[in-house]
Short mmCIF file of C-alpha atoms (C1' of nucleotides) in Angstrom, two decimals:
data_model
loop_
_atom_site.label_atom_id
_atom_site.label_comp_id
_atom_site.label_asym_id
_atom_site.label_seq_id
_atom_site.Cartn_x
_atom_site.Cartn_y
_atom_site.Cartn_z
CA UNK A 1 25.32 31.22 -28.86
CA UNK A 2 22.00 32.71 -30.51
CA UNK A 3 21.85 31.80 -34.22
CA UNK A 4 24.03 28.09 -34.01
CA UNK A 5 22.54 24.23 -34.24
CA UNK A 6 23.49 23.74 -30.83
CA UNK A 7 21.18 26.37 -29.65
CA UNK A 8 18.26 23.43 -28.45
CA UNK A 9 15.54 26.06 -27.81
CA UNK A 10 16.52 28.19 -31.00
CA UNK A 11 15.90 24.92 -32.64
CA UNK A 12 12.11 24.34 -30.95
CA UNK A 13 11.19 27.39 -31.70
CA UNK A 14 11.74 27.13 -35.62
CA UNK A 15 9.77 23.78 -35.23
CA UNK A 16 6.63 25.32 -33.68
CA UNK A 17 7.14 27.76 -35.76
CA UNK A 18 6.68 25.89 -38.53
CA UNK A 19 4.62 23.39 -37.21
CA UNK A 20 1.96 26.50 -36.59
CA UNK A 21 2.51 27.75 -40.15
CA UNK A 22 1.39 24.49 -41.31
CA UNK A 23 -1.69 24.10 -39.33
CA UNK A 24 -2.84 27.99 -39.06
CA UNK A 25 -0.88 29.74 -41.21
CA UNK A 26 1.09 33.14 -40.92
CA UNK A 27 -0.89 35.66 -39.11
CA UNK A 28 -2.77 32.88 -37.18
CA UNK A 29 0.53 31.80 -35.50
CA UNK A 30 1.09 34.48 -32.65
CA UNK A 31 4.75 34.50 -30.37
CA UNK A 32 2.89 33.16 -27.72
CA UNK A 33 1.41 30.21 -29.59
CA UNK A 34 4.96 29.58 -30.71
CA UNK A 35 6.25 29.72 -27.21
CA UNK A 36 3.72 27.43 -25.51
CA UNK A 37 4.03 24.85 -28.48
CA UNK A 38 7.58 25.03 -27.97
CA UNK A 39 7.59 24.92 -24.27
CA UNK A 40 9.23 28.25 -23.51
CA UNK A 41 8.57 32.12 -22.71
CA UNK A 42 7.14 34.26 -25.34
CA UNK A 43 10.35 36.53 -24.24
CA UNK A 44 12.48 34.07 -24.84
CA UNK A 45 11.54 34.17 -28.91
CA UNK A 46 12.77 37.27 -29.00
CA UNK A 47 15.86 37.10 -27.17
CA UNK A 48 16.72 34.27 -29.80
CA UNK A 49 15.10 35.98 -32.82
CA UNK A 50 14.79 39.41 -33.97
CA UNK A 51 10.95 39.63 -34.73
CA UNK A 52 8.17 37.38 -36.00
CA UNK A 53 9.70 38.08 -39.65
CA UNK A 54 13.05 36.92 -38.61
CA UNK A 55 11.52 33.47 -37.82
CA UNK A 56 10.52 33.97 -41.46
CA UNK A 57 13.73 34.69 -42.83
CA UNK A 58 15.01 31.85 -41.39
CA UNK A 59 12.55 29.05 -42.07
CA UNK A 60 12.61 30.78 -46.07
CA UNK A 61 16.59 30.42 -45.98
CA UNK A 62 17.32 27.03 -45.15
CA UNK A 63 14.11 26.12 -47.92
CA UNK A 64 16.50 27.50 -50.40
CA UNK A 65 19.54 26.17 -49.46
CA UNK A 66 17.75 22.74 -49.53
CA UNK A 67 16.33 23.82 -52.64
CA UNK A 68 19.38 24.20 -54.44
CA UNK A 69 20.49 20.52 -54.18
CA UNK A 70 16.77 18.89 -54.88
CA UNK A 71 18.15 16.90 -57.50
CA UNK A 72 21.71 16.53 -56.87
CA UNK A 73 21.44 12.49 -56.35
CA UNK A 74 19.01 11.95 -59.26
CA UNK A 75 20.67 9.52 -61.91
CA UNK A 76 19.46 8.45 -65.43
CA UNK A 77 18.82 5.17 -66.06
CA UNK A 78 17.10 5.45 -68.77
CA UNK A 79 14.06 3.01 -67.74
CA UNK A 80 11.29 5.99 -68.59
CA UNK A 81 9.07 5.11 -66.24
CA UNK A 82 11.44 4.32 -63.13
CA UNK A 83 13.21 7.78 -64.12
CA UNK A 84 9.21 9.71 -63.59
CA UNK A 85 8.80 7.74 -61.03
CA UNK A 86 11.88 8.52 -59.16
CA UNK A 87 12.20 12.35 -59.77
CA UNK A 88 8.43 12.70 -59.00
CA UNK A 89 9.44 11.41 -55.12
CA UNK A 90 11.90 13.05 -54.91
CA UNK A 91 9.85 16.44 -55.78
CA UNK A 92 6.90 15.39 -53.98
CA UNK A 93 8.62 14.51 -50.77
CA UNK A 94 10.66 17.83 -51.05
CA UNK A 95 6.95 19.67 -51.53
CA UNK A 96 5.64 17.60 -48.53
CA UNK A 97 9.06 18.10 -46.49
CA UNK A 98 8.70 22.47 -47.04
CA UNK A 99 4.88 22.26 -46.87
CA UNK A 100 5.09 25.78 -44.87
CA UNK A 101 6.83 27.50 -47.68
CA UNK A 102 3.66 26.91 -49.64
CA UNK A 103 1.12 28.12 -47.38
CA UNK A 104 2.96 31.08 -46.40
CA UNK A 105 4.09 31.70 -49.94
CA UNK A 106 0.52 31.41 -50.63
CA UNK A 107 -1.13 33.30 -48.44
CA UNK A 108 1.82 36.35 -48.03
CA UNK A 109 2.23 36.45 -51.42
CA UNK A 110 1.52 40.27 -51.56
CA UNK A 111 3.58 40.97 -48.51
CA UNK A 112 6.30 38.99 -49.56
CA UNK A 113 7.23 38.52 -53.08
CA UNK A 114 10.12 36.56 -52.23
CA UNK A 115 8.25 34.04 -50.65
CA UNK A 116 6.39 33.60 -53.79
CA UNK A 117 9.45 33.08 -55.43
CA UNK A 118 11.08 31.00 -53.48
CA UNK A 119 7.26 28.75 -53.80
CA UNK A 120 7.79 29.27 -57.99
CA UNK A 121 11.10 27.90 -57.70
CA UNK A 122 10.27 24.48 -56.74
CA UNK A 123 8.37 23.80 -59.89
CA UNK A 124 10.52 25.21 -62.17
CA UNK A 125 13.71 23.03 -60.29
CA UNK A 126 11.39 20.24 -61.43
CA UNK A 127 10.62 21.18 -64.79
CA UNK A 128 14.42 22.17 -65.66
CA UNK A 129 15.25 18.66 -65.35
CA UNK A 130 12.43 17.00 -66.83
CA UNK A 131 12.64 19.32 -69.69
CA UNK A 132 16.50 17.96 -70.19
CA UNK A 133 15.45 14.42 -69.50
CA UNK A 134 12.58 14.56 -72.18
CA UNK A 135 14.85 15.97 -74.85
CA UNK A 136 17.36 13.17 -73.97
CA UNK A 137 15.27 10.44 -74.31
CA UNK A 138 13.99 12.03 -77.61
CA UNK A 139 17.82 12.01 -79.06
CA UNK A 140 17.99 8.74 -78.17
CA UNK A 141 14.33 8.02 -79.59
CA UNK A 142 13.52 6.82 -76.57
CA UNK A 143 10.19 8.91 -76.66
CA UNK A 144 7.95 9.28 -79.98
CA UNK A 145 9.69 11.81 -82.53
CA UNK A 146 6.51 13.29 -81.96
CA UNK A 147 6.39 14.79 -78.72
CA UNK A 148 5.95 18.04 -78.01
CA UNK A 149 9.03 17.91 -75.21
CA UNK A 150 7.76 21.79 -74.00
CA UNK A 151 4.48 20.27 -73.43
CA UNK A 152 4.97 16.74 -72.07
CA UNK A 153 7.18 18.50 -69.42
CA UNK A 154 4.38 21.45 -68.27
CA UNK A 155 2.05 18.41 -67.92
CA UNK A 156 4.41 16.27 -65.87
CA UNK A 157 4.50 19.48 -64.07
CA UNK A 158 0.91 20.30 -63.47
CA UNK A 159 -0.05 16.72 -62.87
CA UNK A 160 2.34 16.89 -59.74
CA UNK A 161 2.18 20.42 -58.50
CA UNK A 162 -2.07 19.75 -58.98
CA UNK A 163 -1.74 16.19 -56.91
CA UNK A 164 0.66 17.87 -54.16
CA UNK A 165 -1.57 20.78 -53.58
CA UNK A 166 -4.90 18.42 -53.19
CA UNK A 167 -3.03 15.84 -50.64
CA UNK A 168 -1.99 18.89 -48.81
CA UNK A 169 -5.70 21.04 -48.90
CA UNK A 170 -8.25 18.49 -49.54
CA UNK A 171 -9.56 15.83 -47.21
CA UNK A 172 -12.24 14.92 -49.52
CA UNK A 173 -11.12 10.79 -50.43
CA UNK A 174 -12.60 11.46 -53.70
CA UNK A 175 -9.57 13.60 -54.16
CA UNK A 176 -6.87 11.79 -52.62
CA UNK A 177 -4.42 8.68 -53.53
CA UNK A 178 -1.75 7.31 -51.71
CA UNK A 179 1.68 7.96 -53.12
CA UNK A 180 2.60 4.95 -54.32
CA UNK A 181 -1.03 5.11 -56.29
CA UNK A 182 0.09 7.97 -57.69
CA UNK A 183 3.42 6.73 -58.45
CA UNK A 184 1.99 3.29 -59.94
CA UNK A 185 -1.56 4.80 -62.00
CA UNK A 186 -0.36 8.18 -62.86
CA UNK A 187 2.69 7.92 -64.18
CA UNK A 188 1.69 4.89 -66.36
CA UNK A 189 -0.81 6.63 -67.60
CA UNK A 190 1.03 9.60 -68.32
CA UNK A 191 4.17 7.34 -69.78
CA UNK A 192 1.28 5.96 -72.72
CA UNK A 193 0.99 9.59 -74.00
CA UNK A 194 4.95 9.47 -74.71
CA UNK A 195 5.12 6.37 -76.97
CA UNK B 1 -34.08 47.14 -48.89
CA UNK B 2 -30.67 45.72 -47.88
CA UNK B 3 -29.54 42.14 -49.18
CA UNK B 4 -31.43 43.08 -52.33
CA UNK B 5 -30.00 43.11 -55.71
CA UNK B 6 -30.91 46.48 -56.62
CA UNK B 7 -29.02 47.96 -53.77
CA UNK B 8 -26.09 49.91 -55.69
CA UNK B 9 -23.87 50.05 -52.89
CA UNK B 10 -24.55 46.85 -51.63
CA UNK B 11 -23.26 45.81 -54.58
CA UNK B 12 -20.61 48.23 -54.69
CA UNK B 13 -19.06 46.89 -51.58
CA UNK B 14 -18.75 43.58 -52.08
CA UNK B 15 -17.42 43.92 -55.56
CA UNK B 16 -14.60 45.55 -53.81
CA UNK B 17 -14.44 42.96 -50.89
CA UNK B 18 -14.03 40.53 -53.73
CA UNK B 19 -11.24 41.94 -55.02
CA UNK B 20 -9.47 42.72 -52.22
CA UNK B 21 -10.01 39.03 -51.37
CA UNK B 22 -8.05 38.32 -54.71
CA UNK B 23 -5.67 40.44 -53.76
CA UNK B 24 -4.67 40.67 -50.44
CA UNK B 25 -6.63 37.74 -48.47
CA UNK B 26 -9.23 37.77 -46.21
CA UNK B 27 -7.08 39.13 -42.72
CA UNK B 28 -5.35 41.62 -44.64
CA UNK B 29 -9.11 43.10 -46.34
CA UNK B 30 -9.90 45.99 -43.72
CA UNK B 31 -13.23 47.38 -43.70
CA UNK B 32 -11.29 50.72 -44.79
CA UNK B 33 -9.56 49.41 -47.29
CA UNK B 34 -13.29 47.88 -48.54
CA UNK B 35 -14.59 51.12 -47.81
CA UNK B 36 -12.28 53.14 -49.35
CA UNK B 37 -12.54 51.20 -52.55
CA UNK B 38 -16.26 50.96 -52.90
CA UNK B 39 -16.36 55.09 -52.79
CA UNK B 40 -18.54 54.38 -49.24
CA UNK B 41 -17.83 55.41 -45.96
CA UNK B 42 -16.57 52.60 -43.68
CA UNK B 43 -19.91 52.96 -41.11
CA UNK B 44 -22.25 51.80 -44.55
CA UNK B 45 -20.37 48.70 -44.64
CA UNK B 46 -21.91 47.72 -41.61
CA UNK B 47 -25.36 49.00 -42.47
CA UNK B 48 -25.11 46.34 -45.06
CA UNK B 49 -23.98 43.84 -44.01
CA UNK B 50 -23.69 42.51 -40.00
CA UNK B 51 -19.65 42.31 -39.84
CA UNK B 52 -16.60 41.18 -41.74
CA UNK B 53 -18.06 37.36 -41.58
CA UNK B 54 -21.09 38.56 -43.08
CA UNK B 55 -19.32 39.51 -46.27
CA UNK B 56 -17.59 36.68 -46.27
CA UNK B 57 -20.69 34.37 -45.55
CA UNK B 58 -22.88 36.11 -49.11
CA UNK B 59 -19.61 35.21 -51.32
CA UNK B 60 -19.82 31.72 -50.11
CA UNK B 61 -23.74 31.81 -50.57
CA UNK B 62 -23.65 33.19 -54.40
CA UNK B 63 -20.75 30.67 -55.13
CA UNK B 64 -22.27 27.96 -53.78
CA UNK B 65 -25.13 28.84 -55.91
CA UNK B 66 -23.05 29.48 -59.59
CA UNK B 67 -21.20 25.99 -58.32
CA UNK B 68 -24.98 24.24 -58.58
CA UNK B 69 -24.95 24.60 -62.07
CA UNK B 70 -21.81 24.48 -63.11
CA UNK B 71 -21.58 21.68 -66.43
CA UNK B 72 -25.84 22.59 -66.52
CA UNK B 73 -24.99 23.01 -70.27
CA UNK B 74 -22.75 20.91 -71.34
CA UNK B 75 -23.84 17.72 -73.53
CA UNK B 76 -21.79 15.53 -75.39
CA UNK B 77 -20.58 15.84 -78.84
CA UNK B 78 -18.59 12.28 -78.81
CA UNK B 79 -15.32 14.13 -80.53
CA UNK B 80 -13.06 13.27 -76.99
CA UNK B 81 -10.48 15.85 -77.55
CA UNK B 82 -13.46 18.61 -78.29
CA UNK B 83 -15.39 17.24 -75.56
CA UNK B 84 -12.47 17.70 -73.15
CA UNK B 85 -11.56 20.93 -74.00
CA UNK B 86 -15.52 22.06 -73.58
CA UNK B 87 -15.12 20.55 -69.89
CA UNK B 88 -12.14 21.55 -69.17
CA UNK B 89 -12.87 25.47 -70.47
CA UNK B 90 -15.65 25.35 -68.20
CA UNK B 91 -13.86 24.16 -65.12
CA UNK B 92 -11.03 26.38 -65.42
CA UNK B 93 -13.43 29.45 -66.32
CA UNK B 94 -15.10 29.30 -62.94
CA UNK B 95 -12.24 28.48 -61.10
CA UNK B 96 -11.07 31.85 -62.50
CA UNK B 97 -14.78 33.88 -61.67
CA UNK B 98 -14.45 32.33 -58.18
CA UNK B 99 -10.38 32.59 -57.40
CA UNK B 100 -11.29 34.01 -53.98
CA UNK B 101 -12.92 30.88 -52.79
CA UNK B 102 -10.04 29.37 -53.27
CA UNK B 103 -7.67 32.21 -51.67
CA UNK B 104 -9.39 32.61 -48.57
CA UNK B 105 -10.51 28.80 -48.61
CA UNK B 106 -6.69 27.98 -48.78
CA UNK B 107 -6.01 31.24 -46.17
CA UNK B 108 -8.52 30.00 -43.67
CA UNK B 109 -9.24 26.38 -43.77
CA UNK B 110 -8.99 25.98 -40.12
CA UNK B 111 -11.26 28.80 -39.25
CA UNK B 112 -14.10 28.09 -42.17
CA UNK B 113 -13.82 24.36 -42.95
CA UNK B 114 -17.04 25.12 -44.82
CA UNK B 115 -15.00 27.25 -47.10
CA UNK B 116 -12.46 24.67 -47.55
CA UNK B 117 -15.08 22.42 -48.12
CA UNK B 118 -16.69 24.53 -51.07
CA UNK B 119 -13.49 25.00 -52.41
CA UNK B 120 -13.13 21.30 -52.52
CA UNK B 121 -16.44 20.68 -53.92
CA UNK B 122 -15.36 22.48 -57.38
CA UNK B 123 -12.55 19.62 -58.74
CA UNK B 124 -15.44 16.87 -57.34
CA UNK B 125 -18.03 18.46 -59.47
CA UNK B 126 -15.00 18.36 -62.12
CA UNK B 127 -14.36 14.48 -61.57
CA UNK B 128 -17.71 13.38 -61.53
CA UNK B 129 -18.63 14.25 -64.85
CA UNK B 130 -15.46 13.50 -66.12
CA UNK B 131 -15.52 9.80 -64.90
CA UNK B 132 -19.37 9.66 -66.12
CA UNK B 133 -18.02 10.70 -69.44
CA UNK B 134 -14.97 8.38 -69.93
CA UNK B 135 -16.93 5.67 -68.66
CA UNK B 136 -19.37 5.95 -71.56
CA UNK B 137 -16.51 6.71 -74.08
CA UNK B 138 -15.32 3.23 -72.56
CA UNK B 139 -18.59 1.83 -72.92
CA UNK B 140 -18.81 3.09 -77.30
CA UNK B 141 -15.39 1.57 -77.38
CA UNK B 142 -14.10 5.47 -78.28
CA UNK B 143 -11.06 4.77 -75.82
CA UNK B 144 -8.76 2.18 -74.93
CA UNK B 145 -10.41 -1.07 -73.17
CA UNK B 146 -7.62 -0.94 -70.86
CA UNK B 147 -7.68 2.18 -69.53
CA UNK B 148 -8.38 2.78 -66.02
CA UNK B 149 -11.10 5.35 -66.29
CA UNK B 150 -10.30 6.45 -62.70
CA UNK B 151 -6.89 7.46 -63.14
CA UNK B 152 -7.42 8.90 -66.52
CA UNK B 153 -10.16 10.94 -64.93
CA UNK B 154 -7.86 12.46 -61.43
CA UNK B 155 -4.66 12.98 -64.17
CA UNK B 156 -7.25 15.35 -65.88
CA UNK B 157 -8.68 16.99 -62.68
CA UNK B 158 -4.83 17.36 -61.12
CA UNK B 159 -3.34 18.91 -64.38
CA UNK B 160 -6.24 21.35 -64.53
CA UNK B 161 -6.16 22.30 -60.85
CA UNK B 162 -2.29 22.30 -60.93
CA UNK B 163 -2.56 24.86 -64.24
CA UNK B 164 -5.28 27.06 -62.39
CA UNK B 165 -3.59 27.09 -59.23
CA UNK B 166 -0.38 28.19 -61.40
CA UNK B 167 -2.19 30.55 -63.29
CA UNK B 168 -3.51 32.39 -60.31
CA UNK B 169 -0.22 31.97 -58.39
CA UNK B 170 2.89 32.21 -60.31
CA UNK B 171 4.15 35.15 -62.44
CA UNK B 172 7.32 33.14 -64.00
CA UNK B 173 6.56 33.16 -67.75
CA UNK B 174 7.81 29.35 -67.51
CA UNK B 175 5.40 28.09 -65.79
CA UNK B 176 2.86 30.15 -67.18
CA UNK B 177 0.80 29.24 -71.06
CA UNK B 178 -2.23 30.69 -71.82
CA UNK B 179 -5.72 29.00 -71.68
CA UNK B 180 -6.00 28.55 -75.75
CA UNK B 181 -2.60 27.04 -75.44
CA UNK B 182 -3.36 24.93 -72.72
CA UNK B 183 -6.38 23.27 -74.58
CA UNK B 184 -4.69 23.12 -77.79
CA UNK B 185 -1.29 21.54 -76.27
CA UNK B 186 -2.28 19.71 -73.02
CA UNK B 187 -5.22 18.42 -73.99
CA UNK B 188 -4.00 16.93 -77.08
CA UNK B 189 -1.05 15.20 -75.01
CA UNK B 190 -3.36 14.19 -72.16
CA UNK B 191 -5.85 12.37 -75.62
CA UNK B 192 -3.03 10.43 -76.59
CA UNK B 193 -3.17 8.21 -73.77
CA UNK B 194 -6.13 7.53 -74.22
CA UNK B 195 -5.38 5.65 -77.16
"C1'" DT C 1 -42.27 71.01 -50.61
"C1'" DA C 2 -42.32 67.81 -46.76
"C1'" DT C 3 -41.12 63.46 -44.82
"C1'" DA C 4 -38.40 59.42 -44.41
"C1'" DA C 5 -34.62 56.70 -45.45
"C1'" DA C 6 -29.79 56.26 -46.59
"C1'" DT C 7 -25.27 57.97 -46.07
"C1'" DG C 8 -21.31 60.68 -44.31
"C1'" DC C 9 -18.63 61.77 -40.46
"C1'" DA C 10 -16.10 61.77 -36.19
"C1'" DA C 11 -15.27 60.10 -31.88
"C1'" DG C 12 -14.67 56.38 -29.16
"C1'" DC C 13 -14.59 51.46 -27.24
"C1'" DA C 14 -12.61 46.88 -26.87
"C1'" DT C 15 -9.55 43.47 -28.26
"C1'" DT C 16 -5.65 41.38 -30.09
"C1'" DC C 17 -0.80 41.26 -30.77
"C1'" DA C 18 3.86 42.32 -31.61
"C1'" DC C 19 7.36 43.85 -28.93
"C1'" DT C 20 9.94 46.01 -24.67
"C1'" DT C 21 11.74 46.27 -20.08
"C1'" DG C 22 13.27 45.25 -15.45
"C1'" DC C 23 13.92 41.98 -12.24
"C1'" DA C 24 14.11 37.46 -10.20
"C1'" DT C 25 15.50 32.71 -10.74
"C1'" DG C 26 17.96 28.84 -12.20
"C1'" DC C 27 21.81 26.50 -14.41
"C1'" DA C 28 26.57 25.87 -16.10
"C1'" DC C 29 31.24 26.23 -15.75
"C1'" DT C 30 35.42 27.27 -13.16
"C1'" DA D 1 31.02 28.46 -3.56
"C1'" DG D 2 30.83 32.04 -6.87
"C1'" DT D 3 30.30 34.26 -11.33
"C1'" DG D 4 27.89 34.91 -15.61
"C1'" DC D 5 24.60 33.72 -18.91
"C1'" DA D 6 20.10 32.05 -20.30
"C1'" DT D 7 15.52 31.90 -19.05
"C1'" DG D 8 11.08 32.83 -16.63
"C1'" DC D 9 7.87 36.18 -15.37
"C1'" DA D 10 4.90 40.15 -15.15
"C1'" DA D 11 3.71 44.49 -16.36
"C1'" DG D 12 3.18 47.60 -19.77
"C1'" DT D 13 3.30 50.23 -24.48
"C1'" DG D 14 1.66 51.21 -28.94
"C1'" DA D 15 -0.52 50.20 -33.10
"C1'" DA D 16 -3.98 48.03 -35.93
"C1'" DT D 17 -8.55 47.05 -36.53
"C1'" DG D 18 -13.38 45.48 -35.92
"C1'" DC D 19 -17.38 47.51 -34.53
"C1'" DT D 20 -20.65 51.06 -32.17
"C1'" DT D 21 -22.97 55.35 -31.62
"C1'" DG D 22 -24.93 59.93 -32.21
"C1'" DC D 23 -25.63 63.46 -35.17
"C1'" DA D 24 -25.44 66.12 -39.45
"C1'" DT D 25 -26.32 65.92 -44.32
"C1'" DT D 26 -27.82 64.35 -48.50
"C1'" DT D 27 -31.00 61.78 -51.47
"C1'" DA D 28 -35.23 59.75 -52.74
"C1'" DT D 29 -40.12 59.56 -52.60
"C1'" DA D 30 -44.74 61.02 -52.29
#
DNA sequence: TATAAATGCAAGCATTCACTTGCATGCACT
DNA sequence: AGTGCATGCAAGTGAATGCTTGCATTTATA
């Protein structure tokens, strides 16, 4: 039964595990931190996973699999400012909602270069489909014949990847906006340097 | 004569500590490994300095120090997008001199929130002379009346920390432009709403 | 050259952890 | 009730690593 969605403690396991990857990071989270955060014996983690590194493997392959349908329900409308707006959520909430694949990505790095990768790959999901939106809504002139699509797109980019990592690091309030602040003042003010 | 500057292999050894810091992170920087790449034999590291912490505790010390001074000279030429880039070339050039801050500040937050805190403390520095200086551009009427200083200032402060953290992070040539590139392009796009 | 300070070196101690093993206990399903 | 599987539990192993110590050796200084 090891290894299926029924499996109930398999399943707390993977959410302490995470959980503890979130607050302490990788080597901070030891098998019997998992085991008392997920109410069970530290024997028991590795009757239902192979080593500390499976637990890894696991967490890193449903990221991807999620990863590879990020913007599968994202629609044009061709309102600029709803369509930032809407495929910024939907990135940020995906950053937000695999939070652990960024620390450990992070902080691994060396260890595990496909960690890293898999961390890259989020941004560059996002900027593949702004890139295609900007140049759309340059045919259709949409956008100033002006902009530099390349460059419009990297800063759409860094704007969110820069706002994701503070809300996640900083606690400073100097530093930190509510989502919909973001949503409403940034991308406004962003949207002006397109006309 | 420890703790003083002309102590060569005082010097030695945290130079490699440093960039083994870059490198690997703080839990995976052995005292060999520091040792071994300082040409000094693993007991001198503890002649110098008390233990592993120690190290740690002088890097925070000398950056907290550099951080001080940080935009010491910068003054104001009135020319926004040369005045930008001047800031922004500053910011992102001691991000750069101090990456390990921000690796082992991101690595062990919840051991040395005074770490995280420093690391913090580097966009705040950023963002409060920015805001000074839009407000004034404001003020000469050199910007828009309707823009909201505030958000004009964090869109700067996120895209820069989201292009550092890229730059420091990421090894995919798309997400990756070089500084002179980033001034000329970004900060050009980022003026324009300004107008 | 003589003295003192800094360094190299090797052995060892203590702790933390990942991981294993063997056995007892409980729970589910027939 | 009885059988089998999952889990709890406790003891232990082995490796990594921070840190100490005592002594030999080199280097600097006067």
């Amino acid at each position: 039964m090891s290894k299926e969605n029924e499996d109930k403690n398999y399943e707390l396991i993977l959410n302490a595990f995470v959980s503890l990857l979130i607050q302490v990071g990788y080597q901070a989270t030891t098998i019997n931190k998992i085991a008392e955060a997920a109410h069970v014996n530290p024997s028991t983690v590795f009757r239902k996973f192979k080593d500390k590194e499976g637990l890894l493997d696991v967490v890193i392959d449903r990221h991807l699999q999620d990863l590879s349908t990020i913007f599968d329900d994202f629609s044009v409308t061709g309102n600029i400012e709803n369509d930032l707006v809407t495929m910024s959520k939907i990135y940020q909430e995906f950053q937000l909602r695999h939070q652990e694949i960024v620390v450990v990505g992070f902080q691994e790095s060396f260890k595990r270069p496909d960690i890293a990768k898999a961390v890259e790959d989020i941004p560059i999901q996002f900027k593949t489909i702004l890139l295609a939106y900007f140049d759309e809504m340059k045919r259709q002139q949409k956008i100033a014949a002006t902009i530099d699509t390349e460059a419009a797109t990297m800063n759409f980019v860094w704007l969110n990847f820069g706002y994701f990592i503070s809300g996640i690091r900083f606690s400073n309030p100097n530093l930190l906006v509510t989502p919909n602040e973001f949503y409403n003042k940034q991308i406004r003010f962003f949207a002006r340097s397109l006309q």
